[in-house]
Coordinates of C-alpha atoms in Angstrom, one line a residue:
A28 CA 161.1 224.0 14.7
G29 CA 160.3 227.4 13.4
L30 CA 157.8 229.7 14.9
G31 CA 155.9 230.5 11.8
T32 CA 157.6 233.9 11.1
G33 CA 158.5 232.9 7.6
R34 CA 162.3 233.8 8.2
E35 CA 164.4 231.7 5.9
S36 CA 166.9 231.1 8.7
Q37 CA 164.4 228.9 10.4
A38 CA 163.3 225.4 9.4
P39 CA 159.6 225.2 8.6
T40 CA 157.4 223.9 11.3
R41 CA 155.8 220.7 10.1
L42 CA 152.2 220.1 10.9
R43 CA 150.0 217.0 10.6
V44 CA 146.7 217.9 9.2
L45 CA 143.5 215.8 9.2
L46 CA 141.1 217.0 6.5
N47 CA 137.3 216.5 6.4
S48 CA 137.6 214.2 3.4
D49 CA 140.1 213.6 0.6
F50 CA 141.0 216.7 -1.4
S51 CA 137.9 218.3 -2.8
S52 CA 136.4 221.8 -3.8
V53 CA 135.2 222.2 -0.2
N54 CA 138.7 222.0 1.3
T55 CA 140.4 223.8 -1.5
W56 CA 141.5 226.8 0.7
F57 CA 144.3 224.3 1.8
T58 CA 145.3 223.3 -1.7
L59 CA 145.2 226.7 -3.2
A60 CA 147.2 228.2 -0.2
D61 CA 149.7 225.4 -0.6
D62 CA 150.1 226.1 -4.4
R63 CA 150.5 229.8 -3.9
G64 CA 153.0 229.5 -1.1
F65 CA 150.9 230.9 1.7
F66 CA 152.0 228.2 4.2
R67 CA 155.6 228.4 3.1
D68 CA 155.5 232.2 3.7
A69 CA 154.2 231.5 7.2
G70 CA 157.1 229.0 7.9
L71 CA 154.9 226.0 7.8
T72 CA 154.8 222.7 6.0
L73 CA 151.5 220.9 6.1
D74 CA 151.3 217.0 5.9
Y75 CA 147.7 216.1 4.9
T76 CA 145.7 212.9 5.9
A77 CA 142.4 212.4 4.1
G78 CA 139.4 212.4 6.6
R79 CA 136.4 210.2 6.8
G80 CA 133.8 212.9 7.0
A81 CA 133.5 216.2 8.8
Y82 CA 131.8 214.7 11.9
T83 CA 134.7 212.4 12.6
A84 CA 137.5 215.0 12.4
A85 CA 137.4 216.1 16.1
G86 CA 137.3 212.7 17.6
R87 CA 140.2 211.4 15.3
A88 CA 142.2 214.4 15.9
A89 CA 141.9 213.8 19.7
A90 CA 142.6 210.0 19.4
E91 CA 145.4 210.2 16.9
G92 CA 147.2 213.2 17.9
F93 CA 146.8 215.5 14.9
D94 CA 148.2 219.0 15.2
V95 CA 145.4 220.4 13.0
A96 CA 142.0 219.2 12.0
Y97 CA 139.2 220.5 9.8
G98 CA 135.7 219.4 10.4
D99 CA 132.4 219.8 12.1
V100 CA 132.4 222.1 15.2
N101 CA 129.3 220.3 16.6
A102 CA 131.3 217.1 16.9
L103 CA 134.0 219.0 18.7
V104 CA 131.4 220.4 21.1
E105 CA 130.5 216.8 21.9
E106 CA 134.1 215.9 22.7
V107 CA 134.6 219.0 24.9
A108 CA 131.3 218.3 26.7
R109 CA 132.5 214.8 27.5
A110 CA 135.6 216.4 29.1
N111 CA 138.0 214.7 26.6
A112 CA 141.3 216.3 27.6
Q113 CA 142.8 215.6 24.1
A114 CA 140.0 217.4 22.2
P115 CA 141.3 220.0 19.9
V116 CA 140.0 223.7 20.0
A117 CA 138.6 225.7 17.1
V118 CA 140.5 228.7 16.0
Y119 CA 138.8 229.7 12.6
M120 CA 135.1 229.2 11.8
M121 CA 134.8 228.3 8.2
F122 CA 131.1 227.8 8.0
N123 CA 129.0 230.3 9.7
R124 CA 125.8 228.4 8.7
S125 CA 125.0 224.9 9.2
P126 CA 125.4 222.9 5.8
S127 CA 123.1 220.1 7.0
V128 CA 119.8 219.3 5.3
I129 CA 117.2 216.6 5.0
A130 CA 116.6 216.1 1.4
V131 CA 113.2 214.9 0.3
P132 CA 111.6 214.4 -3.1
A133 CA 110.3 217.6 -4.6
G134 CA 106.6 216.4 -4.6
S135 CA 106.9 215.0 -1.1
P136 CA 104.2 216.0 1.5
I137 CA 107.1 216.5 4.0
R138 CA 107.1 220.4 4.4
T139 CA 108.2 220.9 8.1
P140 CA 110.1 218.8 10.6
A141 CA 106.8 217.8 12.2
D142 CA 105.9 216.1 9.0
L143 CA 108.9 213.7 9.5
A144 CA 106.9 211.8 12.3
G145 CA 106.3 208.2 11.0
R146 CA 108.7 208.7 8.1
H147 CA 111.9 206.9 7.1
V148 CA 115.1 209.0 6.8
R149 CA 118.5 207.5 5.8
G150 CA 122.1 208.7 5.8
H151 CA 125.6 207.7 6.6
A152 CA 126.2 206.9 10.3
T153 CA 128.7 209.7 10.7
D154 CA 126.7 212.3 8.8
V155 CA 126.6 215.6 10.5
A156 CA 122.9 216.1 9.7
L157 CA 122.0 212.7 11.1
Q158 CA 124.1 213.3 14.2
S159 CA 122.7 216.8 14.7
F160 CA 119.1 215.6 14.1
P161 CA 118.2 215.6 17.8
V162 CA 118.7 219.4 17.8
L163 CA 116.4 219.8 14.9
A164 CA 113.8 217.6 16.5
A165 CA 113.9 219.3 19.9
A166 CA 113.7 222.9 18.2
H167 CA 110.4 221.9 16.5
R168 CA 108.9 219.8 19.3
L169 CA 109.2 216.6 17.2
D170 CA 109.6 213.3 19.0
A171 CA 112.7 212.0 17.4
S172 CA 111.8 208.4 18.3
R173 CA 108.8 208.7 15.8
V174 CA 111.2 209.1 13.0
R175 CA 112.8 205.9 11.6
I176 CA 116.4 206.5 10.9
T177 CA 118.6 204.0 9.2
T178 CA 122.2 204.1 8.0
S179 CA 123.8 203.2 4.8
E180 CA 127.4 203.1 3.6
A181 CA 126.3 203.6 0.0
G182 CA 127.6 206.8 -1.9
M183 CA 125.5 209.9 -1.6
G184 CA 124.3 209.5 -5.3
A185 CA 123.0 206.0 -4.5
L186 CA 121.2 207.3 -1.3
V187 CA 119.5 210.1 -3.1
T188 CA 118.5 208.2 -6.2
G189 CA 117.3 205.5 -3.9
M190 CA 115.2 207.9 -2.0
L191 CA 113.7 209.1 -5.3
A192 CA 112.9 205.4 -6.2
G193 CA 111.0 205.2 -3.0
E194 CA 113.4 203.4 -0.7
C195 CA 113.0 205.9 2.0
D196 CA 111.3 209.3 2.6
G197 CA 114.4 211.5 3.2
T198 CA 118.2 211.7 3.1
F199 CA 120.6 213.2 5.5
G200 CA 123.4 215.2 4.1
Y201 CA 124.9 218.6 3.2
D202 CA 123.2 220.6 0.6
S203 CA 126.4 221.0 -1.4
T204 CA 127.2 217.3 -1.3
I205 CA 123.7 216.2 -2.3
T206 CA 123.6 218.7 -5.0
A207 CA 126.9 217.6 -6.4
A208 CA 125.9 214.0 -6.2
L209 CA 122.6 214.6 -8.2
L210 CA 124.7 216.5 -10.9
T211 CA 127.2 213.6 -11.1
A212 CA 124.3 211.1 -11.3
G213 CA 122.6 213.1 -14.1
V214 CA 119.5 213.7 -12.0
P215 CA 117.9 217.2 -12.2
V216 CA 118.5 219.0 -8.9
E217 CA 114.8 220.2 -9.2
R218 CA 113.7 216.7 -8.2
V219 CA 114.8 217.3 -4.6
R220 CA 113.7 219.7 -2.0
F221 CA 115.6 220.6 1.2
L222 CA 114.6 220.9 4.8
P223 CA 117.6 223.2 5.8
Y224 CA 119.1 223.3 9.3
A225 CA 120.5 226.7 8.5
T226 CA 116.9 228.1 8.9
L227 CA 115.4 225.3 11.1
T228 CA 118.2 225.4 13.7
P229 CA 119.8 228.8 13.0
D230 CA 122.2 228.8 16.0
L231 CA 124.3 225.9 14.7
Y232 CA 127.6 226.5 13.0
G233 CA 129.4 224.1 10.6
S234 CA 133.0 223.3 9.9
A235 CA 135.9 224.8 11.6
L236 CA 139.7 224.8 11.6
M237 CA 141.0 223.2 14.8
V238 CA 144.3 222.8 16.6
S239 CA 145.5 220.6 19.3
R240 CA 145.5 222.3 22.7
R241 CA 149.2 221.4 23.2
L242 CA 150.1 223.3 20.0
A243 CA 148.0 226.3 21.0
R244 CA 149.6 226.4 24.5
E245 CA 153.2 225.6 23.4
Q246 CA 153.5 227.3 19.9
P247 CA 150.9 230.0 19.7
A248 CA 153.0 231.9 17.0
V249 CA 152.6 228.8 14.8
V250 CA 148.8 228.8 15.3
H251 CA 148.6 232.5 14.5
A252 CA 150.7 231.9 11.4
L253 CA 148.5 228.9 10.4
V254 CA 145.2 230.9 10.8
R255 CA 146.6 233.8 8.8
A256 CA 147.7 231.5 6.0
V257 CA 144.3 229.7 5.8
N258 CA 142.6 233.0 5.8
R259 CA 144.7 234.1 2.8
G260 CA 143.6 230.8 1.1
V261 CA 139.9 231.5 1.8
A262 CA 140.4 235.0 0.2
A263 CA 142.1 233.4 -2.8
V264 CA 139.3 230.9 -3.3
A265 CA 136.5 233.5 -3.0
A266 CA 138.4 235.8 -5.5
D267 CA 138.9 233.0 -8.1
A268 CA 136.8 229.8 -7.8
G269 CA 138.4 228.7 -11.1
A270 CA 141.9 228.6 -9.8
A271 CA 140.7 226.8 -6.6
L272 CA 139.0 224.1 -8.7
A273 CA 142.3 223.8 -10.7
A274 CA 144.2 223.4 -7.6
T275 CA 142.1 220.5 -6.5
K276 CA 142.0 218.9 -9.9
R277 CA 145.8 218.7 -10.0
R278 CA 145.5 216.5 -6.9
V279 CA 142.3 214.6 -8.0
P280 CA 142.4 214.3 -11.8
A281 CA 139.2 212.4 -11.9
M282 CA 137.3 215.2 -10.1
P283 CA 133.9 215.8 -11.8
E284 CA 134.3 219.5 -12.5
P285 CA 130.8 220.6 -13.0
A286 CA 129.6 218.9 -9.8
E287 CA 132.6 220.2 -7.8
R288 CA 132.1 223.7 -9.1
A289 CA 128.5 223.6 -8.0
R290 CA 129.5 222.2 -4.6
L291 CA 132.0 225.0 -4.1
E292 CA 129.5 227.7 -5.1
H293 CA 126.9 226.3 -2.6
T294 CA 129.6 226.2 0.1
L295 CA 130.7 229.8 -0.5
R296 CA 127.4 231.3 -0.9
G297 CA 125.4 229.1 1.5
D298 CA 127.6 227.6 4.2
M299 CA 129.7 230.7 4.4
G300 CA 126.8 233.2 3.6
H301 CA 125.4 234.0 7.0
P302 CA 124.8 237.7 7.3
E303 CA 127.1 237.6 10.3
G304 CA 130.0 237.2 7.8
R305 CA 129.5 240.8 6.6
R306 CA 129.5 242.0 10.1
L307 CA 132.2 239.9 11.8
G308 CA 134.1 238.4 8.8
I309 CA 134.6 234.7 7.9
G310 CA 136.6 232.9 10.7
A311 CA 134.9 234.6 13.6
V312 CA 131.8 233.6 15.8
D313 CA 129.0 235.5 17.4
D314 CA 129.5 234.5 21.0
A315 CA 125.9 234.7 21.9
R316 CA 124.7 232.6 19.0
F317 CA 127.4 230.1 19.4
A318 CA 126.7 229.7 23.0
R319 CA 122.9 229.1 22.2
G320 CA 123.9 226.5 19.7
I321 CA 126.2 224.7 22.2
A322 CA 123.5 224.7 24.7
A323 CA 120.9 223.4 22.2
L324 CA 123.1 220.5 21.2
C325 CA 124.1 219.5 24.6
R326 CA 120.5 219.5 25.8
A327 CA 119.2 217.6 22.7
K328 CA 121.9 214.9 23.0
A329 CA 121.8 214.7 26.8
L330 CA 125.6 215.4 27.0
P331 CA 127.2 215.5 30.5
R332 CA 127.8 219.3 30.5
V333 CA 127.4 222.4 28.5
P334 CA 130.9 223.8 27.8
A335 CA 131.4 227.5 27.7
A336 CA 131.9 228.9 24.1
A337 CA 135.5 229.8 25.0
D338 CA 136.2 226.1 25.8
V339 CA 135.3 225.2 22.2
F340 CA 136.5 228.3 20.1
D341 CA 139.6 230.2 21.0
A342 CA 139.2 233.7 19.6
A343 CA 142.7 234.6 20.7
F344 CA 144.0 233.4 17.4
A345 CA 141.6 235.3 15.2
V346 CA 143.0 237.4 12.3
P347 CA 142.6 241.1 12.8
A348 CA 139.1 242.2 11.7
A349 CA 140.5 244.4 8.9
D350 CA 142.0 241.3 7.2
R351 CA 138.9 238.9 7.5
I352 CA 136.8 238.2 4.3
T353 CA 133.5 239.9 4.6
S354 CA 132.2 239.3 1.1
L355 CA 132.3 236.1 -1.0
A356 CA 130.8 237.9 -4.0
G357 CA 133.8 237.0 -6.3
A358 CA 133.0 233.3 -6.1

């Protein structure tokens, strides 16, 4: 296998990649990077597997032996806290803010987490917001057992329209996903209001690029090359969202373009819009903040131990600070 140097004399290194979902606007840094040859330039060939949600990526990567995974870093914290030796390690933090929200009808009396007591909130069983809810409850002294939480396999559009019809009081999800679902369903987004984890649990991060510990240990040059190529992809998406959407649409012709455009804009401006990005650049973490988030998650979910930040995120593979994206204003 090659070492990711891009030299033509070497065969490209083939990597098995688990995405957060099928191809969509919110993983388009991979598709645009592929289309523009960034991975080829790095001496890499990526074989993609569609994921089943960001929360499931870390566990599946550990169980199924993927080289690379893209998904929720909080789920990765759980794997590491349970001392799963096969757990991957994060190497590039994509979302420096939590994308999780609880959506409620715009006219709902629910204004704060405390107002959720005695209410019914619904979501997918593996939804990141649902799985991270204990952190939100603990941070706001809400007894989580007083909130009725149910799960559903229905699509996000059906969940939110059902909520608006009175089937429940709130819906777990990502702000970008819920907004896209409303647009697709033809429902004005103004009919919904969000309780955002980004402000209610500000130490939590979101999705990250992860690699197997074996790959990091045995082929560090490959991981460096991968991170640099993904970073080029993020820069390309931020510079030209239209090209990014076109790259996705080539793979998913039925993609609802207005909804996916809104979803991408929410992701770039919101989930990747923490002020930390201007200071550290996309891809990096603030060690103290990350450690606080890890500790809060482990306490709230009664996990066996609190891993060190470096056990979850390996900063050794970071792109040089001068090459990091510090502004997503072009999106």
